Tab-separated table of C-alpha atoms in Angstrom:
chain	number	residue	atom	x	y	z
A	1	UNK	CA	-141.935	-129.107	130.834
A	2	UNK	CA	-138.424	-128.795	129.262
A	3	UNK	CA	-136.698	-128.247	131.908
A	4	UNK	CA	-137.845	-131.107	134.029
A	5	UNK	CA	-138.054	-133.647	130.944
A	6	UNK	CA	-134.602	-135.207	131.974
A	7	UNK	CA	-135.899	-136.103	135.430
A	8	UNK	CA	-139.262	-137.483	134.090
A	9	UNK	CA	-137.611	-139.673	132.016
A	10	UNK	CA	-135.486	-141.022	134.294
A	11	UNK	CA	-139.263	-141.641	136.350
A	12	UNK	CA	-140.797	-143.412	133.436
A	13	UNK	CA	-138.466	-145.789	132.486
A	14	UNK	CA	-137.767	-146.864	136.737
A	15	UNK	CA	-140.339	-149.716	136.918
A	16	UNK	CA	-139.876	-148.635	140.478
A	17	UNK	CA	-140.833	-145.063	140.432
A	18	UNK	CA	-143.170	-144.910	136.679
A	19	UNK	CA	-146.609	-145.233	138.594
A	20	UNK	CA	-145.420	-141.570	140.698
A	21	UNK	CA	-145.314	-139.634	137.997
A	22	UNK	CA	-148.622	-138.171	137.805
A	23	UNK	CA	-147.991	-137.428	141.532
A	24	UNK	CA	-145.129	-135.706	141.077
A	25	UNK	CA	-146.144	-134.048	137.960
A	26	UNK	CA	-149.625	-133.738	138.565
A	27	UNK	CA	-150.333	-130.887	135.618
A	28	UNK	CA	-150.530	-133.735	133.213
A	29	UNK	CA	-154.024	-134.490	134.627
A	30	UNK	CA	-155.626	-130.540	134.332
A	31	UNK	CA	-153.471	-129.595	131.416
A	32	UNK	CA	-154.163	-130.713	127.648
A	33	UNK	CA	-151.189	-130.877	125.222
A	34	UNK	CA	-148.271	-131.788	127.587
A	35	UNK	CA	-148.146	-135.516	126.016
A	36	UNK	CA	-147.367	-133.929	122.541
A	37	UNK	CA	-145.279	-131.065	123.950
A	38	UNK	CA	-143.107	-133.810	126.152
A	39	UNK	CA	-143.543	-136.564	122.805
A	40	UNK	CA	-141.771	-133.506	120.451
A	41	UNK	CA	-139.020	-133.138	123.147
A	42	UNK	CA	-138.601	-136.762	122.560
A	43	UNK	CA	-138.797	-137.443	118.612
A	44	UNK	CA	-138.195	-133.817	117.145
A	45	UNK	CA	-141.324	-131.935	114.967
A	46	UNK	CA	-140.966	-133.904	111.729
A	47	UNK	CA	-141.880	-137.111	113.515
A	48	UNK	CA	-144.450	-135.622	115.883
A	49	UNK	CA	-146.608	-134.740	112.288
A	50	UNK	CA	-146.507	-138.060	110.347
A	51	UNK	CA	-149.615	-139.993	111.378
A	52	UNK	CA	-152.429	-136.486	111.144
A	53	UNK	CA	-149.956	-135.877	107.796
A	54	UNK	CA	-150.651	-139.255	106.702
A	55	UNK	CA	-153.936	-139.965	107.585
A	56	UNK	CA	-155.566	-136.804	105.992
A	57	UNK	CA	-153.546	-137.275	102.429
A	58	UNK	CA	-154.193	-141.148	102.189
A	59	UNK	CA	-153.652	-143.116	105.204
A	60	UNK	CA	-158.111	-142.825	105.824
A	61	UNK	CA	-158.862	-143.804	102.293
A	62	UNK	CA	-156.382	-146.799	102.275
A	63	UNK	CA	-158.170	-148.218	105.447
A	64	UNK	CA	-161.743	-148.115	103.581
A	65	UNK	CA	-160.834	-149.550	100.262
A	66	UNK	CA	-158.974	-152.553	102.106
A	67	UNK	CA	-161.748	-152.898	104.351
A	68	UNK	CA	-164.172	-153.381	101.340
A	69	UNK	CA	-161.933	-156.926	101.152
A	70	UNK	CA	-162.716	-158.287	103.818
A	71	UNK	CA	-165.473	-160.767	105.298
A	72	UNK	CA	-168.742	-158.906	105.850
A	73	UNK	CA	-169.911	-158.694	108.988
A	74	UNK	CA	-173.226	-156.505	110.477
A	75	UNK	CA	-170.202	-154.616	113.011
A	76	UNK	CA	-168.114	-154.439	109.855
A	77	UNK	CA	-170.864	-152.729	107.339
A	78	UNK	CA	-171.861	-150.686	110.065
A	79	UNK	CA	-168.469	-149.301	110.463
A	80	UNK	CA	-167.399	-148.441	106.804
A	81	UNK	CA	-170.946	-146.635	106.252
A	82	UNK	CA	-170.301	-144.646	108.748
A	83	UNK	CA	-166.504	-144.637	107.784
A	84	UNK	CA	-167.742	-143.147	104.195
A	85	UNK	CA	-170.991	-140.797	104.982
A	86	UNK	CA	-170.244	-137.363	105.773
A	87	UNK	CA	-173.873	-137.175	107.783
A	88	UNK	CA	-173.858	-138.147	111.320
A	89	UNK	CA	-175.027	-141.604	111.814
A	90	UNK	CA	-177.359	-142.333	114.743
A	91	UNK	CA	-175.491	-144.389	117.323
A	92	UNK	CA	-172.074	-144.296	114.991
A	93	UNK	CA	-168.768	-143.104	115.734
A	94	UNK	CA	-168.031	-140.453	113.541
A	95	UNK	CA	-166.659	-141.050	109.879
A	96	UNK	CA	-162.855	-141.210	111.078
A	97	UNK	CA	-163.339	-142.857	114.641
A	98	UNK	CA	-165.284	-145.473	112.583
A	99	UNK	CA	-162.250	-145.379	109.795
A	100	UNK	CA	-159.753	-145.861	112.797
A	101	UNK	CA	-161.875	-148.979	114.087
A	102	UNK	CA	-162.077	-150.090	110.887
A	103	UNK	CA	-158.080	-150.133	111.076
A	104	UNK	CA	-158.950	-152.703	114.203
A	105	UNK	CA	-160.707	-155.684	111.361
A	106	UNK	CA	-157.571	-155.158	109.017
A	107	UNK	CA	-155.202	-156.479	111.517
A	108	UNK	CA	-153.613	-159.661	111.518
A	109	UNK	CA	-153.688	-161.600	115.343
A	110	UNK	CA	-150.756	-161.909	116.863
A	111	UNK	CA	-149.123	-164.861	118.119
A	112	UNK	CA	-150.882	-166.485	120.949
A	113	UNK	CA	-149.311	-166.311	124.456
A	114	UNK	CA	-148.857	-168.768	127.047
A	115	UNK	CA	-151.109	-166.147	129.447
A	116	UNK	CA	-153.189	-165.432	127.044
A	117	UNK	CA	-154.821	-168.528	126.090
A	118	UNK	CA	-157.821	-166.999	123.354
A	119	UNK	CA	-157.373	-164.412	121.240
A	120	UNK	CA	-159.594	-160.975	121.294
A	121	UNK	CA	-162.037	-160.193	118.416
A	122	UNK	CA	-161.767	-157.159	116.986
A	123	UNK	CA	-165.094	-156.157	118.458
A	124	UNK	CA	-163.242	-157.037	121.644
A	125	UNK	CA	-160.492	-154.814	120.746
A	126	UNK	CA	-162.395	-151.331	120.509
A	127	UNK	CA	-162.870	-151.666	124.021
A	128	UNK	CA	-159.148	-151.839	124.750
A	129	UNK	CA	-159.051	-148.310	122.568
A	130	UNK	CA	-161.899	-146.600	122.979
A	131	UNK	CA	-165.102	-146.613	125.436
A	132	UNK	CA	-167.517	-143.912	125.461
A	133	UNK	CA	-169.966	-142.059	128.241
A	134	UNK	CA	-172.526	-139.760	127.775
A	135	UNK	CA	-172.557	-136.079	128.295
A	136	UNK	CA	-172.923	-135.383	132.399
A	137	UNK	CA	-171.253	-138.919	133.218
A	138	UNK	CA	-169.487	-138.757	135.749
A	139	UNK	CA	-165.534	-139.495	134.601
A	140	UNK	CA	-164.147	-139.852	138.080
A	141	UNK	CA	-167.087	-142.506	138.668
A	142	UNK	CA	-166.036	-143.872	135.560
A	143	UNK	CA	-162.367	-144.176	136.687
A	144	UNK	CA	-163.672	-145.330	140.071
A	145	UNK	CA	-165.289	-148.634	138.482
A	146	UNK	CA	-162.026	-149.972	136.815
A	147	UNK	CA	-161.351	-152.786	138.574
A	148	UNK	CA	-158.230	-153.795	136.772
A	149	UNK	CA	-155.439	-152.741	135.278
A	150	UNK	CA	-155.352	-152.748	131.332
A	151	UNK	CA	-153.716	-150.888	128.839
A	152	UNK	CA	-154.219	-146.985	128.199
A	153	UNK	CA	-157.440	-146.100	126.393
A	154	UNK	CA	-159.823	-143.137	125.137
A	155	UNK	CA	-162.602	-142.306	126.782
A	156	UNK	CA	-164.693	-140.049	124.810
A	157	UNK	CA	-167.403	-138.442	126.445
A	158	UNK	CA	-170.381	-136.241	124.299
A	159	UNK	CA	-174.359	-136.467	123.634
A	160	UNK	CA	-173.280	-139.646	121.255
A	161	UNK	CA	-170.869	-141.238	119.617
A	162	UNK	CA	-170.574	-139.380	116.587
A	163	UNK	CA	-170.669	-136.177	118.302
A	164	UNK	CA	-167.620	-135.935	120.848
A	165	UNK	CA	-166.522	-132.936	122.414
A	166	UNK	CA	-164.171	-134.411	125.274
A	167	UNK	CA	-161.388	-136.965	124.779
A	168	UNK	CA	-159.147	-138.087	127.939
A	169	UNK	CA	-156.508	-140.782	127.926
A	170	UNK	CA	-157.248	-143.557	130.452
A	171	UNK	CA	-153.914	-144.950	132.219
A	172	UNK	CA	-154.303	-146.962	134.896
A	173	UNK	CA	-157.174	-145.056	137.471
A	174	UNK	CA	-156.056	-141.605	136.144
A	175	UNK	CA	-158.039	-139.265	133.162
A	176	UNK	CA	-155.514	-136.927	131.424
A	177	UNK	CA	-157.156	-134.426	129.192
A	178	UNK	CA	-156.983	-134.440	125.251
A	179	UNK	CA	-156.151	-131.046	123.235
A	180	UNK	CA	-157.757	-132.751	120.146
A	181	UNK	CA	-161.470	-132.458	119.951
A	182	UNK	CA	-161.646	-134.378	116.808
A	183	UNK	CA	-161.267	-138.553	117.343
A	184	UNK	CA	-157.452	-138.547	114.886
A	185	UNK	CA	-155.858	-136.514	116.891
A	186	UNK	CA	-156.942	-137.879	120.267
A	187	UNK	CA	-156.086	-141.117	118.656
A	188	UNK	CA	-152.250	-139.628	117.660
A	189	UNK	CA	-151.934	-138.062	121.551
A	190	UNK	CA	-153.159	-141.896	122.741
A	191	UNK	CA	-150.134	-143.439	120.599
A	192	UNK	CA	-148.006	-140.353	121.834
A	193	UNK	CA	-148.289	-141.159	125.510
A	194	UNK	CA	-147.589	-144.707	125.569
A	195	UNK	CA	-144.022	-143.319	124.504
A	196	UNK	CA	-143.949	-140.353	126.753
A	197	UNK	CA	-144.704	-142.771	129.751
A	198	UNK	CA	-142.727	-145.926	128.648
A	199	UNK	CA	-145.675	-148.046	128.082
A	200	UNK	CA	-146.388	-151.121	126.222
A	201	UNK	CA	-148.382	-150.510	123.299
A	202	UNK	CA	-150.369	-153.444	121.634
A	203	UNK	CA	-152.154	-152.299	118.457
A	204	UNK	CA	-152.573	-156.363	117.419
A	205	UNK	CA	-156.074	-158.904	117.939
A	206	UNK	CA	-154.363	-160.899	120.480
């Protein structure tokens, strides 16, 4: 991984050449952890920490009490219960994937574009960072029905939502295995790759 990190680099950021590089570096699609091994070759230890660091001392319980300020919605209610129970909720995300969504309603939309003519609701926008299939789903049938191109995504695959065992990243028609189990740090290797691959990342309601 080191020693060819130059060289991918040089792949990534080649408009021309970035869509070979899971061809030419095909281990990133059987192998979990090379997007945070490549990301720390990139930004050094300290940085590679902050957002599990920060989430776990405050970051979490920031999200919830702002959320408690905004307008109440069914979605919205459903997602800071589920945010603040330690049970599993039936047909929930888990308490921190529901926390992270959560993160989704506090953001402000972005200016509107000349291509993009509405603007997404953040119910909208959970499908442009997470989408879930059941346990036995087929993910290469899942990859097989994109029809087009969007930005990089989870895909979290278990019995139900607030039980995952399996996280991939989505980018483009390829499925690159999470290390994290847990839904923050698939979330933290999701953010890492967009760097490790030069990719645009849009966290905004636009």
């Amino acid at each position: 991984m080191k020693a060819t990190f130059i060289y991918r680099q040089s792949m990534v950021n080649n408009e021309k050449r970035a869509g070979d590089v899971f061809s030419v570096f095909p281990r990133f699609l059987d192998t979990p952890g090379l997007i945070e091994q490549n990301f720390r070759l990139l930004f050094g230890e300290a940085t590679a920490n902050k957002f599990l660091e920060k989430w776990a001392t405050n970051l979490k319980t920031k999200v919830i009490t702002e959320s408690h300020g905004l307008v109440p919605t069914t979605e919205l209610l459903d997602l800071t219960r589920n945010a603040e129970s330690t049970a599993e909720i039936e047909n929930g995300w888990d308490s921190d994937m529901s926390a992270i969504l959560l993160l989704l309603h506090l953001l402000p939309p972005s200016a509107q574009g000349r291509k993009r003519p509405g603007k997404v609701s953040a119910c909208q926008a959970v499908e442009h960072l997470i989408r879930f299939i059941k346990a036995g789903t087929s993910v290469q049938q899942h990859l097989d029905n994109i029809s087009q191109s969007s930005q990089p995504y989870l895909l979290a695959q278990g019995p139900a939502r607030s039980s995952i065992y399996t996280f991939f990243i989505v980018i483009d028609k390829y499925a690159l295995p999470c290390k994290a189990t847990g839904s923050v740090g698939a979330l933290d290797e999701l953010f890492k790759a967009h760097y490790v691959f030069g990719l645009g990342l849009t966290l905004s309601k636009n």
